[in-house]
mmCIF file of C-alpha atoms in Angstrom:
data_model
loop_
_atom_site.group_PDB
_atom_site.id
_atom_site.type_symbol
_atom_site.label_atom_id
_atom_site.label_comp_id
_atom_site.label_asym_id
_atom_site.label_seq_id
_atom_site.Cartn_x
_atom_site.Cartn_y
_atom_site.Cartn_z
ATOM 1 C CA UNK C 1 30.439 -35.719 37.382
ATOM 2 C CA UNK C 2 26.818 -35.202 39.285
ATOM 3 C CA UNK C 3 27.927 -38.169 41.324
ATOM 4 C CA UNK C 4 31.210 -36.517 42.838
ATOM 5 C CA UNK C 5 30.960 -33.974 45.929
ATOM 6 C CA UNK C 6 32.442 -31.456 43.884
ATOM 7 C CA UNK C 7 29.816 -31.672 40.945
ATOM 8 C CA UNK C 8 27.152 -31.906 43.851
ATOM 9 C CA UNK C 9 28.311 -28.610 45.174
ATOM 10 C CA UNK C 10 28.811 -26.497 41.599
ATOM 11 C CA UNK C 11 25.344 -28.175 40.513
ATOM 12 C CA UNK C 12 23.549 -26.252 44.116
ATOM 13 C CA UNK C 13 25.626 -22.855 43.145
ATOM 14 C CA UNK C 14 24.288 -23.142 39.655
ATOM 15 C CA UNK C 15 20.336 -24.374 41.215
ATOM 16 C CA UNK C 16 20.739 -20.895 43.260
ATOM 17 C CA UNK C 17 22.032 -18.415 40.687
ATOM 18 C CA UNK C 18 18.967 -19.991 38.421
ATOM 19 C CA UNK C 19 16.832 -19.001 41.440
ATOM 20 C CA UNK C 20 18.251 -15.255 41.588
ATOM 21 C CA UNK C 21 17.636 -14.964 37.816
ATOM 22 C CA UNK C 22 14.265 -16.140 37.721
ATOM 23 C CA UNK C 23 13.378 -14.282 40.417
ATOM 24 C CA UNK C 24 14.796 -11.547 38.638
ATOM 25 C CA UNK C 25 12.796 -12.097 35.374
ATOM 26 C CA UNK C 26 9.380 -12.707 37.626
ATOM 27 C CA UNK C 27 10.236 -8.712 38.714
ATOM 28 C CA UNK C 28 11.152 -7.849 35.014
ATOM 29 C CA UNK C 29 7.884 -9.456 33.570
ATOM 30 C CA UNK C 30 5.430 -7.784 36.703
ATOM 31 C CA UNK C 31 6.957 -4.526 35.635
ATOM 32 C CA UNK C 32 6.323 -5.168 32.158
ATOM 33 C CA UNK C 33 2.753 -6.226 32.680
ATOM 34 C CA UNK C 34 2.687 -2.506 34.799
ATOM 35 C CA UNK C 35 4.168 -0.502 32.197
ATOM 36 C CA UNK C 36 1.908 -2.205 29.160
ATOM 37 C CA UNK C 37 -1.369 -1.078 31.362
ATOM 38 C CA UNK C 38 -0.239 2.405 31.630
ATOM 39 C CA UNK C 39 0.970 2.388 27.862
ATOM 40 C CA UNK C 40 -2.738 1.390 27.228
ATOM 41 C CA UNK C 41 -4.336 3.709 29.773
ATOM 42 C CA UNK C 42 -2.111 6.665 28.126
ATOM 43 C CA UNK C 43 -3.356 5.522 24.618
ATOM 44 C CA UNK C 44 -6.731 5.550 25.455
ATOM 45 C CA UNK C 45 -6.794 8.861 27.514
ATOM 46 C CA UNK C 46 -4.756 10.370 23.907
ATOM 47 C CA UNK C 47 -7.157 8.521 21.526
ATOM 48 C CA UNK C 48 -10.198 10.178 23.464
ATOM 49 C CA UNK C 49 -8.388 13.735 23.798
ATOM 50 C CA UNK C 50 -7.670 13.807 20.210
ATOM 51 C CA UNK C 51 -11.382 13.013 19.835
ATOM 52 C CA UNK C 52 -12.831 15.893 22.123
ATOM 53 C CA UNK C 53 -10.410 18.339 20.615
ATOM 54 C CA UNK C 54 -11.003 17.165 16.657
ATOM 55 C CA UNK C 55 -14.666 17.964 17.834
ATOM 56 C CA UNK C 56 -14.290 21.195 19.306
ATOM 57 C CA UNK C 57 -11.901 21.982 16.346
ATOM 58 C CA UNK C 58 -14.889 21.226 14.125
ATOM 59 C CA UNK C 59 -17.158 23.133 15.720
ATOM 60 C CA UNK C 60 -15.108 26.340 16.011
ATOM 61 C CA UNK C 61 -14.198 25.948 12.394
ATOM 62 C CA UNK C 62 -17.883 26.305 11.807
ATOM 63 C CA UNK C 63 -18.359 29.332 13.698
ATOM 64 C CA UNK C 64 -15.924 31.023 12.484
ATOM 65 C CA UNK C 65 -17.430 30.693 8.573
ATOM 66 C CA UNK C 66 -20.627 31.734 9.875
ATOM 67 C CA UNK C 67 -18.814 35.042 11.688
ATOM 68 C CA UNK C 68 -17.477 35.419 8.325
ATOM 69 C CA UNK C 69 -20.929 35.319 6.524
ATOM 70 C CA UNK C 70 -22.634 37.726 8.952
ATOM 71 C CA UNK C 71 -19.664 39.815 9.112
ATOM 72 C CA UNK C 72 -18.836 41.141 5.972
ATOM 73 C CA UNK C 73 -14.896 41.859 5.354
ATOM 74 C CA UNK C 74 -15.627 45.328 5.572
ATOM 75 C CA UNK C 75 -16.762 45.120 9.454
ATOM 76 C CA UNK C 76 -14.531 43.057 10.682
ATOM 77 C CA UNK C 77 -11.347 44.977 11.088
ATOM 78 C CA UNK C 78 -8.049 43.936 9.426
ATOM 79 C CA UNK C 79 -6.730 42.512 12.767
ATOM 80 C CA UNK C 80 -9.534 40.621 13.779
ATOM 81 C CA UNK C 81 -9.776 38.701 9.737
ATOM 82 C CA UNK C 82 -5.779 38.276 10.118
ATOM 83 C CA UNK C 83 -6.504 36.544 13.436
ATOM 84 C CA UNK C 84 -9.324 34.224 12.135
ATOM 85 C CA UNK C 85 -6.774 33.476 8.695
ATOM 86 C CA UNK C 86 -3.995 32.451 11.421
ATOM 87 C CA UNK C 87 -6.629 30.447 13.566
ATOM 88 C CA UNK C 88 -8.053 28.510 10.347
ATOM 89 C CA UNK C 89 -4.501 27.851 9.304
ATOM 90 C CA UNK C 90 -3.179 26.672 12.779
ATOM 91 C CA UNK C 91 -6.403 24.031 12.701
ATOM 92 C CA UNK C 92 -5.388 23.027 9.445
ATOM 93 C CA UNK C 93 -2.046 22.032 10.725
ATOM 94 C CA UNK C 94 -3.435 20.443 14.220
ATOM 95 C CA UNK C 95 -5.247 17.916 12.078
ATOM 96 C CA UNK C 96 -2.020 17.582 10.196
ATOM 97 C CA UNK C 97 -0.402 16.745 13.304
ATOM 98 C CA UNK C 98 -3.517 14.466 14.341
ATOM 99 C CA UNK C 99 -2.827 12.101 11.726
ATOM 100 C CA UNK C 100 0.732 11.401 12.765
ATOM 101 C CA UNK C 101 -0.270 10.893 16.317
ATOM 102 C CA UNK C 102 -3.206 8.418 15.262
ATOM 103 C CA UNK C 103 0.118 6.329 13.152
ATOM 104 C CA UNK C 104 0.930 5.473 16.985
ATOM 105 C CA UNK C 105 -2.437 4.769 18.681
ATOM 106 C CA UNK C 106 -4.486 1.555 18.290
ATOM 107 C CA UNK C 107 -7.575 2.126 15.739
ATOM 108 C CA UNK C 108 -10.187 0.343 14.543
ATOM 109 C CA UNK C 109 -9.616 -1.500 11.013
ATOM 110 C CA UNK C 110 -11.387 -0.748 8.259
ATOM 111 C CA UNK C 111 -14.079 -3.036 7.332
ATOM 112 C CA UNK C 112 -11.638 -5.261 4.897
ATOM 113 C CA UNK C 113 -9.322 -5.938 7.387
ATOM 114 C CA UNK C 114 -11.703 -6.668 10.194
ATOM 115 C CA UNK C 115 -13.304 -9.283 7.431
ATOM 116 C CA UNK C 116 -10.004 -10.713 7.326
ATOM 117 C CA UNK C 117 -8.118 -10.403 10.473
ATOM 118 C CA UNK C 118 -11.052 -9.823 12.911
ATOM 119 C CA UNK C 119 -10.452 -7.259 15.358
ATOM 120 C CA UNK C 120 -7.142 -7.197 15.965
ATOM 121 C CA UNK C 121 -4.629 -4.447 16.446
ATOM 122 C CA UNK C 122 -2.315 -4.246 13.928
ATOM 123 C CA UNK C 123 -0.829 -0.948 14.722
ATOM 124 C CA UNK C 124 3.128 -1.140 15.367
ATOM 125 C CA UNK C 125 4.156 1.256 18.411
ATOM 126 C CA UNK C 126 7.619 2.492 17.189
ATOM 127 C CA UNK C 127 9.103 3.975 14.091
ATOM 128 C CA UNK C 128 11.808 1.321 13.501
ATOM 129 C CA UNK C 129 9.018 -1.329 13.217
ATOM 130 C CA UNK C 130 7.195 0.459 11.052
ATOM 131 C CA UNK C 131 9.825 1.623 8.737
ATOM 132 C CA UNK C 132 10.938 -2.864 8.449
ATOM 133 C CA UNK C 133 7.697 -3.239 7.804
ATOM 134 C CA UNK C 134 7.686 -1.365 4.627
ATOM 135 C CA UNK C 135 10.595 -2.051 4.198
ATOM 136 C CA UNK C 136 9.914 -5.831 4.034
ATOM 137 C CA UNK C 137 6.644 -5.225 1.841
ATOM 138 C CA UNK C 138 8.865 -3.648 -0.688
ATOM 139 C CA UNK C 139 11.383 -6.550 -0.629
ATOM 140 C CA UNK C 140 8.025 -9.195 -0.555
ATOM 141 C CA UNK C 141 6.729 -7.131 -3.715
ATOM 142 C CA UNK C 142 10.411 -7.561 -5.710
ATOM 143 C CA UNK C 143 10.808 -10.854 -4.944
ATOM 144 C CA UNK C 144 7.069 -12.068 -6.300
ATOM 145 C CA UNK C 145 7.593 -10.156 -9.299
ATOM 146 C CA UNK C 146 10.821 -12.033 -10.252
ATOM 147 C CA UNK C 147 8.828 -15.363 -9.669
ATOM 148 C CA UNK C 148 5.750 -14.401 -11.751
ATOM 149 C CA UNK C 149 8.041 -13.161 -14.431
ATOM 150 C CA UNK C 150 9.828 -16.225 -14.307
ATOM 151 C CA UNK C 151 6.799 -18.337 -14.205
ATOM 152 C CA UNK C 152 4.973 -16.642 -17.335
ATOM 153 C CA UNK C 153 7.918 -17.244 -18.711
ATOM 154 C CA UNK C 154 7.950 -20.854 -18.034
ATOM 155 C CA UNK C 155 4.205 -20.965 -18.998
ATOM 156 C CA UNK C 156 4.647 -19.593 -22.061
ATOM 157 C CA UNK C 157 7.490 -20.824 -23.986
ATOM 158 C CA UNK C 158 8.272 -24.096 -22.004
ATOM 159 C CA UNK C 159 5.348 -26.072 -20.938
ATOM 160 C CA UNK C 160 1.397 -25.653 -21.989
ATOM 161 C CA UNK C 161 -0.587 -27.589 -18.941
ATOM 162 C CA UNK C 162 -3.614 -26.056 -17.956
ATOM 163 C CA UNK C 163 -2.453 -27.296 -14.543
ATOM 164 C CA UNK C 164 0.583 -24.944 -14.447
ATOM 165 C CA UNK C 165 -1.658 -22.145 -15.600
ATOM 166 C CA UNK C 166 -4.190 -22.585 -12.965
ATOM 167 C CA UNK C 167 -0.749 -22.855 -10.843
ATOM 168 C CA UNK C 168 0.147 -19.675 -11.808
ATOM 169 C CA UNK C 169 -2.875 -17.835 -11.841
ATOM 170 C CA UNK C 170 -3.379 -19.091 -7.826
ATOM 171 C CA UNK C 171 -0.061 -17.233 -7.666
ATOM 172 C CA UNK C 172 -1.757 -14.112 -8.643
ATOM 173 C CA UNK C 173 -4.944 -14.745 -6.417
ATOM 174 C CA UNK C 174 -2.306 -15.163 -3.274
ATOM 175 C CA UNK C 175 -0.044 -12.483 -4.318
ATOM 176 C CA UNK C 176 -2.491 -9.689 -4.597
ATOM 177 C CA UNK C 177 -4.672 -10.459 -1.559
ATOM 178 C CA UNK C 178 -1.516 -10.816 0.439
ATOM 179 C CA UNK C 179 -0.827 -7.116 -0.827
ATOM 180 C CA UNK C 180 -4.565 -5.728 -0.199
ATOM 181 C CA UNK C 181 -3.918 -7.060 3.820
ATOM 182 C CA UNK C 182 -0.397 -5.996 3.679
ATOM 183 C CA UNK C 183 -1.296 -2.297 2.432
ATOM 184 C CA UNK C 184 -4.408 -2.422 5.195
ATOM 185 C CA UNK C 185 -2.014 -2.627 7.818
ATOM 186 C CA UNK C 186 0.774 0.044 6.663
ATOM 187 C CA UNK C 187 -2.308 2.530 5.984
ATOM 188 C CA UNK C 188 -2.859 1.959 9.372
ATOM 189 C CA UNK C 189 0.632 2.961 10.511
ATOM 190 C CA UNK C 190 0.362 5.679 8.475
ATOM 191 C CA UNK C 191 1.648 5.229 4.699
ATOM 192 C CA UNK C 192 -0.554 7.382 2.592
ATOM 193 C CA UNK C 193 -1.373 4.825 -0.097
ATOM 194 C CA UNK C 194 -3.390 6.388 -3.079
ATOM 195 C CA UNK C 195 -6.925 5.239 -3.321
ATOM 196 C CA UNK C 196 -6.656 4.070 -6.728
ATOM 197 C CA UNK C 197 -3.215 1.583 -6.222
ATOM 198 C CA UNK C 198 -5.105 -0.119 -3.545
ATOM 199 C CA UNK C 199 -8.100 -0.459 -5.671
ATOM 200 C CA UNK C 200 -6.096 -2.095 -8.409
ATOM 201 C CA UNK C 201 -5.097 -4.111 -6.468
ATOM 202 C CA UNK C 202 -8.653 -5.254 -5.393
ATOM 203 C CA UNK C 203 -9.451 -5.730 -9.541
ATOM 204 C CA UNK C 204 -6.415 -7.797 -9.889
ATOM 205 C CA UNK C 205 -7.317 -10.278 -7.563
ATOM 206 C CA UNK C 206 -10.708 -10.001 -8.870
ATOM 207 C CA UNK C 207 -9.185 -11.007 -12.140
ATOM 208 C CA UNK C 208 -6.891 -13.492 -11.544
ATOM 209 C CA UNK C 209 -9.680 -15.513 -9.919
ATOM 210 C CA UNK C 210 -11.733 -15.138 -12.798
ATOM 211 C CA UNK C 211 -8.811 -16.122 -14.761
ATOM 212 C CA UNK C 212 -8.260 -19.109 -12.220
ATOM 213 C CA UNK C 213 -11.626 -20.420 -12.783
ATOM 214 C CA UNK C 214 -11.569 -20.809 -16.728
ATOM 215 C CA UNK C 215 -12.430 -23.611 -18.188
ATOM 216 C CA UNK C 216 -10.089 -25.048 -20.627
ATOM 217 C CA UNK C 217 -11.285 -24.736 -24.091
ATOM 218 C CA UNK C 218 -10.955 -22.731 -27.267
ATOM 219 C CA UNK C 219 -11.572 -19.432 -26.386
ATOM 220 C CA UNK C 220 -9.282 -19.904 -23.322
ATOM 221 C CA UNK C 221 -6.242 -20.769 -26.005
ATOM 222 C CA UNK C 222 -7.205 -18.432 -27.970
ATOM 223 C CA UNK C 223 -6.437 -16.081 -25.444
ATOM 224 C CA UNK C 224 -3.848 -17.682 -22.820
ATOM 225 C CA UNK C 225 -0.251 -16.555 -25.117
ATOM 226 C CA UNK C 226 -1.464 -12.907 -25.272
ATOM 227 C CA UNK C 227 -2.289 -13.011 -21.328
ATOM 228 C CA UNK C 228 1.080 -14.851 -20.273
ATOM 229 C CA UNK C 229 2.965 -12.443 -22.745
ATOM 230 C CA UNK C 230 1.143 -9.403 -21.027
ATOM 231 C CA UNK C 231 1.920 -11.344 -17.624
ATOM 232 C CA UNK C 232 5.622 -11.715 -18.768
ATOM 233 C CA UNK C 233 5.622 -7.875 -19.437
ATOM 234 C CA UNK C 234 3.878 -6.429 -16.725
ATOM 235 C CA UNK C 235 6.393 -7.598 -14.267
ATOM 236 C CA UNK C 236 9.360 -6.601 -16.445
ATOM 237 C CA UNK C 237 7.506 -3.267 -15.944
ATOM 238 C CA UNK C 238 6.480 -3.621 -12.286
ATOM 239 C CA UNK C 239 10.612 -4.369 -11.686
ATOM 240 C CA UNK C 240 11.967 -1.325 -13.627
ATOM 241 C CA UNK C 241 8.651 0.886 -11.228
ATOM 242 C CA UNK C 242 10.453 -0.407 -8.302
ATOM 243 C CA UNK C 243 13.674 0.363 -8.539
ATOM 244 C CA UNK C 244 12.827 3.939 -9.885
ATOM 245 C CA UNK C 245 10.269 4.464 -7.181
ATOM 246 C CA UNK C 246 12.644 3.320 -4.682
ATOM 247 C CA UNK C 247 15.400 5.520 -5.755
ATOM 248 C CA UNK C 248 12.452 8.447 -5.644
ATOM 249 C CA UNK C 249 11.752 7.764 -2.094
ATOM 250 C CA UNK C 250 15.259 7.111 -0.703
ATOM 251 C CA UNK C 251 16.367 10.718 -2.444
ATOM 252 C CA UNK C 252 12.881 12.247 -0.722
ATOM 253 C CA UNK C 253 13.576 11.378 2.441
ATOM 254 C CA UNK C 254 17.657 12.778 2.341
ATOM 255 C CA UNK C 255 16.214 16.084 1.375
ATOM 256 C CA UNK C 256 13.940 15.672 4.626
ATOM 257 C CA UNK C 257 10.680 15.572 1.899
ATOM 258 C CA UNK C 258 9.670 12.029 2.278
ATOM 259 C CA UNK C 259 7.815 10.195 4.739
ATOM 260 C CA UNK C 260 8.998 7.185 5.956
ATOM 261 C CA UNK C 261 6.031 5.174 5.614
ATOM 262 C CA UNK C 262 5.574 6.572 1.831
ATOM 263 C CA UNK C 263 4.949 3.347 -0.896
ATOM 264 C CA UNK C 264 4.527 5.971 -3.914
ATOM 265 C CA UNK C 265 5.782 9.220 -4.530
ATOM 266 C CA UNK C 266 2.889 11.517 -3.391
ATOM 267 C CA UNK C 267 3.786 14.894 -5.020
ATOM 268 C CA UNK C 268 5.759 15.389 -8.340
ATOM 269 C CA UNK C 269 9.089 17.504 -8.647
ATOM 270 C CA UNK C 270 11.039 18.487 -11.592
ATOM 271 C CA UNK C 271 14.282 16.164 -10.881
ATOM 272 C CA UNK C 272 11.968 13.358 -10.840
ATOM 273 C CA UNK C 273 11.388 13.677 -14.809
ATOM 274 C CA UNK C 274 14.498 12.561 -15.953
ATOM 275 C CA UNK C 275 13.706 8.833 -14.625
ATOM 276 C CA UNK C 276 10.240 8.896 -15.731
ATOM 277 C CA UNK C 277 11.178 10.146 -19.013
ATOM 278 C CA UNK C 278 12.428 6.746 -19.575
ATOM 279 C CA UNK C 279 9.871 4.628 -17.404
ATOM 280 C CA UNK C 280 6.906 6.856 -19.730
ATOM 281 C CA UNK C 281 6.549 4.628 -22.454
ATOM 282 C CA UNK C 282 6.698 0.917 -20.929
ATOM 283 C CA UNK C 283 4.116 2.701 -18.331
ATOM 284 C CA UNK C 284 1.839 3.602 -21.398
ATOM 285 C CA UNK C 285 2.551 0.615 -23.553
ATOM 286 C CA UNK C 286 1.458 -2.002 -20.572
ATOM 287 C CA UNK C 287 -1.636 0.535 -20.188
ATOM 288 C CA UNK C 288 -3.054 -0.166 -23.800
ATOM 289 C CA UNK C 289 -1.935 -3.605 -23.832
ATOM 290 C CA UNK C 290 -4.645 -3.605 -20.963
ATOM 291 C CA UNK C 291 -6.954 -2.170 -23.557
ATOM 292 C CA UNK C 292 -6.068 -4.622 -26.036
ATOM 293 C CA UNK C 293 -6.533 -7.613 -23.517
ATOM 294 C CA UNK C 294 -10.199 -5.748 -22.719
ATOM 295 C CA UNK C 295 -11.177 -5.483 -26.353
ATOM 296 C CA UNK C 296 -10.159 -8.779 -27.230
ATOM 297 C CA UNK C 297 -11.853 -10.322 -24.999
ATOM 298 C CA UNK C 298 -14.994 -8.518 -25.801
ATOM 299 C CA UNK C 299 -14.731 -9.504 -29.343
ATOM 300 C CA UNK C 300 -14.524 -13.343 -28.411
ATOM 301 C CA UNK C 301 -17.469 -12.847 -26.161
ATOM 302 C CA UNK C 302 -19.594 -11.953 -29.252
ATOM 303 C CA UNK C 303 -18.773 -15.200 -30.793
ATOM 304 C CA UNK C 304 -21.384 -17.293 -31.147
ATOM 305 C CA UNK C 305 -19.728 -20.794 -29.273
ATOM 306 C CA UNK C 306 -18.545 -18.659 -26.186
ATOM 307 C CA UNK C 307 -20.605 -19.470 -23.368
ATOM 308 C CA UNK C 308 -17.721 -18.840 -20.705
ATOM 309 C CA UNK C 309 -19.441 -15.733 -18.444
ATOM 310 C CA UNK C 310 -15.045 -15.554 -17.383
ATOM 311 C CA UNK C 311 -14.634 -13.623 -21.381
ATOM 312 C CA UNK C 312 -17.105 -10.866 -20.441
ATOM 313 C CA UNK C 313 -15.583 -10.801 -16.734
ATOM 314 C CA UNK C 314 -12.122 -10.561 -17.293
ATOM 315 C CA UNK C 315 -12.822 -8.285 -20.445
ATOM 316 C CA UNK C 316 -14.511 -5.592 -17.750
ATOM 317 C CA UNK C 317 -11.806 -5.712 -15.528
ATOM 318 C CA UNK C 318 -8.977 -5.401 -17.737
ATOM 319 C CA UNK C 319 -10.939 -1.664 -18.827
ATOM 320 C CA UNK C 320 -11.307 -0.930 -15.276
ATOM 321 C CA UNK C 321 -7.726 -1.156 -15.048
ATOM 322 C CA UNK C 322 -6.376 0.242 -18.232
ATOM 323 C CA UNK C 323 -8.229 3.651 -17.497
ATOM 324 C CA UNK C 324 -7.389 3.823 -13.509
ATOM 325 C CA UNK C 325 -3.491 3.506 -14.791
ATOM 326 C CA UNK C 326 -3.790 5.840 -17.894
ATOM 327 C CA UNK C 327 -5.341 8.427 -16.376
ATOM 328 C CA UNK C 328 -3.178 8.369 -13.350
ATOM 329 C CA UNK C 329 -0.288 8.149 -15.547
ATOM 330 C CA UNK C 330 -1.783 11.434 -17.406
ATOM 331 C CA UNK C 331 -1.872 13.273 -13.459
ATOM 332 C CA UNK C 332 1.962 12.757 -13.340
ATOM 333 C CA UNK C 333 2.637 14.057 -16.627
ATOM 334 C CA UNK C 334 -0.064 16.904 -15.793
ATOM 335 C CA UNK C 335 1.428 17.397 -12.734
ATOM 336 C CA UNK C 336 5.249 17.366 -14.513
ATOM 337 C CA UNK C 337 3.274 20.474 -17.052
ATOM 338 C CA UNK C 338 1.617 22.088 -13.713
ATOM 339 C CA UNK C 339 5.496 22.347 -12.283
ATOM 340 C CA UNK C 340 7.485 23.901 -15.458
ATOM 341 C CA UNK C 341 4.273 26.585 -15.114
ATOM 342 C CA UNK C 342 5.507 27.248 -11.897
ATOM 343 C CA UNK C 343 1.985 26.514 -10.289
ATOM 344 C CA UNK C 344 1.530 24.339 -7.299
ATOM 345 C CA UNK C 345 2.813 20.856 -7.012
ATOM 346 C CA UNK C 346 0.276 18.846 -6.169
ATOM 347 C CA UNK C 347 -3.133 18.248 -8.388
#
């Protein structure tokens, strides 16, 4: 009871224990605030000395190729062009190592992200964040590909509202420019995303917006069954990539190959094939089904009542797409020929 002596008394031990622990966590925070400054004075001072030496780096790489082009081979002795091979390959590996340290430091963002998010640092200072980072993009990616498969699904054998398919292509919009921002940020904690995946994903968006705007008519009938069916099989696809991809990575990085900020596979290896063998065809057949969507729609723009400008739109990006995936589908199965000819690994 607050009213009784005794409560009185436990209530003034328990005011002056709060005391000691706030006083506490006032010390705690003013440290804090001390070590953040010197974390950001010691990024700066590394950002700037990986500058000044990336520089330098580039400059003596350039005078070395022209001592090399006004000294012949035959001058230079066969110590001094061993000594320039080791130098060139030792810079090689410094920039190597320059782009792991850069993961860590703050950085600019590209001009997408700084459209989007503005200026802010979106660099994550430790490897555990980084690593549930991706690993949460990779769960975010799953779990969007069961709805939209689920969805097309619903859209294309249940119900036939124009509402639900405008529903569904907003779905898309969202989805893919979630994954543009998402991939900005773990490119700049380091994942080495191809250029072409996050360019798809850039057309996609492009597509389903084009798609979202449609007017409903004829020609969008005409073509909504074969677009929810390619929808409805495209995930299917997308679900089968992930797991296989996954199980890629996870074996990469217990052989001590793999990054852990890797999305894709970068390089190609023989024990690989054996998956892909299987994932080969459903890759290929989704890539000319994107052909078929591009010609078909090109056909129905050469009708005379089409006056939608979405048919010619949608029809351009659905090429874009079908020969970005075919012909990096064609570099892993060149790559897969390049290996059994015992030639380098990567393209």
């Amino acid at each position: 009871m607050l009213s009784s002596p005794a409560g009185v008394s436990e209530c003034f031990r328990e005011w002056e224990d709060l005391e000691k622990d706030y006083q506490q966590i006032l010390d705690t925070h003013r440290l804090y605030k001390q070590k953040l400054e010197e974390v950001t004075k010691l990024q700066n001072s590394c950002s700037g000395a990986i500058s000044r030496q990336r520089k330098k780096l580039k400059e003596l790489t350039s005078s070395l190729e022209k001592c090399k082009k006004k000294h012949p081979t035959p001058k230079l002795s066969p110590e001094e062009f061993e000594s320039i091979a080791e130098i060139q390959e030792s810079i090689k590996d410094k920039k190597d190592n320059f782009l792991e340290m850069e993961a860590f430091l703050p950085k600019k963002n590209g001009l997408y992200l700084s459209l989007v998010l503005g200026n802010v640092n979106v660099t994550l200072l430790n490897k555990l964040s980084k690593f549930a980072y991706k690993d949460e993009y990779e769960k975010f990616k799953l779990i969007v590909t069961v709805i939209v498969f689920l969805f097309s699904f619903t859209c294309n054998f249940l119900f036939s509202y124009r509402a639900l398919d405008a529903l569904f292509n907003f779905l898309l919009v969202w989805y893919y420019c979630t994954l543009t921002i998402r991939e900005g940020i773990l490119i700049s904690n380091g994942s080495r995303i191809k250029g072409w995946w996050v360019l798809h994903h850039y057309v996609s968006t492009f597509l389903s917006g084009v798609m979202l705007t449609w007017p409903d008519g004829d020609l969008y009938q005409m073509f909504r069954q074969q677009f929810l069916s390619y929808c409805l099989y495209q995930s299917f696809v997308q679900f089968l990539q992930y797991y296989y991809q996954s199980g890629c990575l996870y074996r990469l990085r217990a052989l001590g190959e793999g990054h852990n900020m890797d999305l894709t596979v970068e390089g190609f290896q023989s024990w690989m094939w054996r998956g892909l063998t299987f994932l080969l065809p459903f890759l290929f057949f989704g890539h000319f089904w994107q052909l078929y969507n591009s010609i078909t729609l090109f056909k129905m723009f050469q009708l005379q009542e089409c006056k939608e400008w979405q048919v010619v739109m949608c029809g351009c990006s659905y090429l874009v797409l079908f020969m970005g995936n075919f012909l990096t589908t064609l570099g892993v199965v060149y790559q897969k020929y390049i290996i059994n000819q015992d030639k380098p690994k990567s393209l």
